[in-house]
Amino acid sequence: MSDQDDYLRTGNRDFRLTADITALMLKGAGYAALFCLVIGIAYAVLVGIAGLLPEDSKFAPDPTPVSMMIEDVQDVAQV
């Protein structure tokens, strides 16, 4: 009698395994979407902060000029 009312065949063991696996995959996809959303919000916040900075700061010279002083090892090595 109960087999006649089981239209979705949820009583089958394979169905339960498939349903559990699908639920876990959807849960993982939800976590990935939430992670991407957080990264997108952080990016938008940084772009917003950059928009608040004055225009002159975007064209200012590099505050660490030491990086320009690095020389190649081959140029300095003495033979």
CSV table of C-alpha atoms in Angstrom, one decimal:
chain,number,residue,atom,x,y,z
A,1,MET,CA,0.0,0.0,0.0
A,2,SER,CA,2.8,2.4,0.9
A,3,ASP,CA,4.6,1.7,-2.4
A,4,GLN,CA,1.6,2.9,-4.4
A,5,ASP,CA,1.7,6.3,-2.6
A,6,ASP,CA,5.4,6.8,-3.1
A,7,TYR,CA,5.2,8.9,-6.3
A,8,LEU,CA,8.7,10.3,-5.9
A,9,ARG,CA,10.2,7.0,-4.9
A,10,THR,CA,11.8,8.5,-1.9
A,11,GLY,CA,11.8,5.2,-0.1
A,12,ASN,CA,14.6,3.9,-2.4
A,13,ARG,CA,18.1,3.9,-0.8
A,14,ASP,CA,19.7,5.2,-4.0
A,15,PHE,CA,17.4,8.2,-4.0
A,16,ARG,CA,18.4,9.1,-0.4
A,17,LEU,CA,22.1,8.9,-1.3
A,18,THR,CA,21.5,11.1,-4.4
A,19,ALA,CA,19.5,13.6,-2.4
A,20,ASP,CA,22.2,13.8,0.4
A,21,ILE,CA,25.0,14.3,-2.2
A,22,THR,CA,23.0,17.0,-4.0
A,23,ALA,CA,22.2,18.8,-0.8
A,24,LEU,CA,25.9,18.8,0.1
A,25,MET,CA,26.9,20.1,-3.3
A,26,LEU,CA,24.3,22.9,-3.1
A,27,LYS,CA,25.6,23.7,0.4
A,28,GLY,CA,29.1,24.0,-0.9
A,29,ALA,CA,27.9,26.1,-3.9
A,30,GLY,CA,26.2,28.4,-1.4
A,31,TYR,CA,29.4,28.8,0.6
A,32,ALA,CA,31.3,29.6,-2.6
A,33,ALA,CA,28.7,32.2,-3.6
A,34,LEU,CA,28.9,33.7,-0.1
A,35,PHE,CA,32.7,33.8,-0.3
A,36,CYS,CA,32.6,35.5,-3.8
A,37,LEU,CA,30.0,38.0,-2.5
A,38,VAL,CA,32.3,38.9,0.4
A,39,ILE,CA,35.3,39.4,-1.9
A,40,GLY,CA,33.1,41.5,-4.2
A,41,ILE,CA,32.0,43.7,-1.3
A,42,ALA,CA,35.6,44.1,-0.1
A,43,TYR,CA,36.6,45.1,-3.6
A,44,ALA,CA,33.7,47.6,-3.8
A,45,VAL,CA,34.7,49.1,-0.4
A,46,LEU,CA,38.3,49.5,-1.6
A,47,VAL,CA,37.2,51.2,-4.8
A,48,GLY,CA,35.0,53.5,-2.8
A,49,ILE,CA,37.9,54.4,-0.5
A,50,ALA,CA,40.1,55.1,-3.5
A,51,GLY,CA,37.3,57.3,-4.9
A,52,LEU,CA,37.5,59.4,-1.8
A,53,LEU,CA,41.2,60.1,-2.1
A,54,PRO,CA,42.2,63.4,-3.8
A,55,GLU,CA,43.3,63.3,-7.4
A,56,ASP,CA,46.8,64.4,-6.6
A,57,SER,CA,47.5,61.3,-4.6
A,58,LYS,CA,46.9,59.1,-7.6
A,59,PHE,CA,49.7,60.8,-9.6
A,60,ALA,CA,52.2,61.3,-6.8
A,61,PRO,CA,55.6,59.6,-7.0
A,62,ASP,CA,56.2,56.3,-5.3
A,63,PRO,CA,56.6,56.8,-1.6
A,64,THR,CA,59.3,54.0,-1.5
A,65,PRO,CA,62.0,55.1,-3.9
A,66,VAL,CA,64.3,52.4,-2.5
A,67,SER,CA,62.8,50.0,-5.0
A,68,MET,CA,64.3,52.0,-7.8
A,69,MET,CA,67.8,51.6,-6.3
A,70,ILE,CA,67.9,47.8,-6.7
A,71,GLU,CA,70.7,46.9,-9.1
A,72,ASP,CA,71.2,43.7,-11.1
A,73,VAL,CA,73.7,41.3,-9.5
A,74,GLN,CA,75.5,40.9,-12.9
A,75,ASP,CA,76.1,44.6,-13.1
A,76,VAL,CA,77.7,44.8,-9.7
A,77,ALA,CA,79.7,41.5,-9.8
A,78,GLN,CA,83.4,41.9,-10.4
A,79,VAL,CA,85.2,39.2,-12.4
